[in-house]
Amino acid sequence: MDWIQPYIGQISFGGIAGFATGYALNKVGKFVAVAFGIIFVVVQVLASMGYISVDWTRIQRDVEPLFQQEQLRGAWERLVAVLTTNLPFGGAFVAGLILGLRRG
């Protein structure tokens, strides 16, 4: 068990940081989802009453490239590279993140 001694600090901090991040993301994520939902409903009501006109085709054209396979693959590869740079910290961070998301 002497081999783990140099990594205890990294694992501890990674787990705590991951849990805090997951908890915060869960809380902020709920707020953002509600805010976007309310904004969407308000826009739809204003559009149905004739106050505004929304070009949904243009919105789709502008947003669609963000969700293409190449963009998502590049983001995933960058995330994996960051998390595997310091593996004990990254592993503990991911485990803490999952726990924080579940608890939050």
PDB file of N, CA, C and O in Angstrom, residues 2-3 5 7 11 13-14 16 24 27 29 34 36 39 41 45 47 52 60 73-74 77 83 86 93:
ATOM      1  N   ASP A   2       2.165   1.129   0.035  1.00  0.00           N
ATOM      2  CA  ASP A   2       3.022   2.316   0.009  1.00  0.00           C
ATOM      3  C   ASP A   2       2.969   3.034  -1.323  1.00  0.00           C
ATOM      4  O   ASP A   2       3.233   4.228  -1.396  1.00  0.00           O
ATOM      5  N   TRP A   3       2.599   2.329  -2.377  1.00  0.00           N
ATOM      6  CA  TRP A   3       2.545   2.938  -3.704  1.00  0.00           C
ATOM      7  C   TRP A   3       1.442   3.984  -3.809  1.00  0.00           C
ATOM      8  O   TRP A   3       1.496   4.873  -4.644  1.00  0.00           O
ATOM      9  N   GLN A   5       0.519   6.151  -1.411  1.00  0.00           N
ATOM     10  CA  GLN A   5       0.775   7.340  -0.602  1.00  0.00           C
ATOM     11  C   GLN A   5       0.958   8.622  -1.421  1.00  0.00           C
ATOM     12  O   GLN A   5       0.386   9.651  -1.074  1.00  0.00           O
ATOM     13  N   TYR A   7      -0.370   9.463  -4.096  1.00  0.00           N
ATOM     14  CA  TYR A   7      -1.588   9.806  -4.827  1.00  0.00           C
ATOM     15  C   TYR A   7      -2.780  10.139  -3.934  1.00  0.00           C
ATOM     16  O   TYR A   7      -3.815  10.550  -4.428  1.00  0.00           O
ATOM     17  N   ILE A  11      -6.151  12.076  -5.181  1.00  0.00           N
ATOM     18  CA  ILE A  11      -7.431  11.361  -5.185  1.00  0.00           C
ATOM     19  C   ILE A  11      -8.437  12.074  -4.298  1.00  0.00           C
ATOM     20  O   ILE A  11      -9.603  12.252  -4.675  1.00  0.00           O
ATOM     21  N   PHE A  13      -8.500  15.320  -3.296  1.00  0.00           N
ATOM     22  CA  PHE A  13      -8.898  16.598  -3.884  1.00  0.00           C
ATOM     23  C   PHE A  13      -9.739  16.385  -5.135  1.00  0.00           C
ATOM     24  O   PHE A  13     -10.730  17.089  -5.357  1.00  0.00           O
ATOM     25  N   GLY A  14      -9.369  15.413  -5.961  1.00  0.00           N
ATOM     26  CA  GLY A  14     -10.133  15.127  -7.175  1.00  0.00           C
ATOM     27  C   GLY A  14     -11.556  14.717  -6.850  1.00  0.00           C
ATOM     28  O   GLY A  14     -12.510  15.161  -7.501  1.00  0.00           O
ATOM     29  N   ILE A  16     -13.317  15.403  -4.080  1.00  0.00           N
ATOM     30  CA  ILE A  16     -14.047  16.536  -3.499  1.00  0.00           C
ATOM     31  C   ILE A  16     -14.381  17.564  -4.584  1.00  0.00           C
ATOM     32  O   ILE A  16     -15.515  18.061  -4.665  1.00  0.00           O
ATOM     33  N   ALA A  24     -22.917  21.374  -8.184  1.00  0.00           N
ATOM     34  CA  ALA A  24     -23.200  22.704  -8.740  1.00  0.00           C
ATOM     35  C   ALA A  24     -23.811  22.602 -10.136  1.00  0.00           C
ATOM     36  O   ALA A  24     -24.761  23.327 -10.456  1.00  0.00           O
ATOM     37  N   LYS A  27     -27.501  21.717  -9.878  1.00  0.00           N
ATOM     38  CA  LYS A  27     -28.343  22.849  -9.466  1.00  0.00           C
ATOM     39  C   LYS A  27     -28.447  23.898 -10.574  1.00  0.00           C
ATOM     40  O   LYS A  27     -29.530  24.383 -10.889  1.00  0.00           O
ATOM     41  N   GLY A  29     -27.846  23.439 -13.750  1.00  0.00           N
ATOM     42  CA  GLY A  29     -28.506  22.824 -14.902  1.00  0.00           C
ATOM     43  C   GLY A  29     -30.019  22.886 -14.793  1.00  0.00           C
ATOM     44  O   GLY A  29     -30.717  23.159 -15.784  1.00  0.00           O
ATOM     45  N   VAL A  34     -35.031  25.396 -16.683  1.00  0.00           N
ATOM     46  CA  VAL A  34     -36.270  26.128 -16.412  1.00  0.00           C
ATOM     47  C   VAL A  34     -36.261  27.484 -17.109  1.00  0.00           C
ATOM     48  O   VAL A  34     -37.257  27.896 -17.715  1.00  0.00           O
ATOM     49  N   PHE A  36     -34.589  28.397 -19.854  1.00  0.00           N
ATOM     50  CA  PHE A  36     -34.783  28.206 -21.293  1.00  0.00           C
ATOM     51  C   PHE A  36     -36.222  27.835 -21.605  1.00  0.00           C
ATOM     52  O   PHE A  36     -36.782  28.281 -22.612  1.00  0.00           O
ATOM     53  N   ILE A  39     -38.278  31.036 -21.365  1.00  0.00           N
ATOM     54  CA  ILE A  39     -37.978  31.908 -22.516  1.00  0.00           C
ATOM     55  C   ILE A  39     -38.648  31.373 -23.771  1.00  0.00           C
ATOM     56  O   ILE A  39     -39.245  32.128 -24.550  1.00  0.00           O
ATOM     57  N   VAL A  41     -41.361  29.512 -24.005  1.00  0.00           N
ATOM     58  CA  VAL A  41     -42.803  29.727 -23.915  1.00  0.00           C
ATOM     59  C   VAL A  41     -43.145  31.192 -24.182  1.00  0.00           C
ATOM     60  O   VAL A  41     -44.093  31.494 -24.920  1.00  0.00           O
ATOM     61  N   VAL A  45     -45.477  32.546 -27.214  1.00  0.00           N
ATOM     62  CA  VAL A  45     -46.680  33.348 -26.966  1.00  0.00           C
ATOM     63  C   VAL A  45     -46.607  34.660 -27.749  1.00  0.00           C
ATOM     64  O   VAL A  45     -47.580  35.063 -28.402  1.00  0.00           O
ATOM     65  N   ALA A  47     -44.895  35.258 -30.430  1.00  0.00           N
ATOM     66  CA  ALA A  47     -44.999  34.967 -31.856  1.00  0.00           C
ATOM     67  C   ALA A  47     -46.444  34.668 -32.246  1.00  0.00           C
ATOM     68  O   ALA A  47     -46.917  35.111 -33.298  1.00  0.00           O
ATOM     69  N   ILE A  52     -43.785  39.308 -32.462  1.00  0.00           N
ATOM     70  CA  ILE A  52     -42.467  39.005 -33.013  1.00  0.00           C
ATOM     71  C   ILE A  52     -42.604  37.912 -34.067  1.00  0.00           C
ATOM     72  O   ILE A  52     -43.611  37.202 -34.121  1.00  0.00           O
ATOM     73  N   GLN A  60     -32.130  26.916 -36.772  1.00  0.00           N
ATOM     74  CA  GLN A  60     -31.690  25.537 -36.971  1.00  0.00           C
ATOM     75  C   GLN A  60     -30.404  25.487 -37.788  1.00  0.00           C
ATOM     76  O   GLN A  60     -29.482  24.743 -37.459  1.00  0.00           O
ATOM     77  N   ARG A  73     -17.077  14.690 -31.510  1.00  0.00           N
ATOM     78  CA  ARG A  73     -15.916  13.812 -31.347  1.00  0.00           C
ATOM     79  C   ARG A  73     -14.709  14.619 -30.890  1.00  0.00           C
ATOM     80  O   ARG A  73     -13.970  14.190 -30.003  1.00  0.00           O
ATOM     81  N   GLY A  74     -14.496  15.799 -31.464  1.00  0.00           N
ATOM     82  CA  GLY A  74     -13.378  16.638 -31.061  1.00  0.00           C
ATOM     83  C   GLY A  74     -13.489  17.074 -29.607  1.00  0.00           C
ATOM     84  O   GLY A  74     -12.504  17.059 -28.870  1.00  0.00           O
ATOM     85  N   GLU A  77     -12.671  14.033 -27.426  1.00  0.00           N
ATOM     86  CA  GLU A  77     -11.240  13.743 -27.405  1.00  0.00           C
ATOM     87  C   GLU A  77     -10.478  14.734 -26.531  1.00  0.00           C
ATOM     88  O   GLU A  77      -9.559  14.355 -25.814  1.00  0.00           O
ATOM     89  N   LEU A  83      -8.708  14.649 -18.903  1.00  0.00           N
ATOM     90  CA  LEU A  83      -8.956  13.783 -17.748  1.00  0.00           C
ATOM     91  C   LEU A  83      -7.883  12.716 -17.571  1.00  0.00           C
ATOM     92  O   LEU A  83      -7.684  12.230 -16.460  1.00  0.00           O
ATOM     93  N   ASN A  86      -3.638  13.526 -15.728  1.00  0.00           N
ATOM     94  CA  ASN A  86      -3.289  13.214 -14.351  1.00  0.00           C
ATOM     95  C   ASN A  86      -4.307  12.195 -13.865  1.00  0.00           C
ATOM     96  O   ASN A  86      -5.298  12.548 -13.237  1.00  0.00           O
ATOM     97  N   PHE A  93     -11.969  12.631  -9.779  1.00  0.00           N
ATOM     98  CA  PHE A  93     -12.841  13.739 -10.159  1.00  0.00           C
ATOM     99  C   PHE A  93     -14.103  13.217 -10.832  1.00  0.00           C
ATOM    100  O   PHE A  93     -15.207  13.638 -10.515  1.00  0.00           O
TER     101      PHE A  93
END
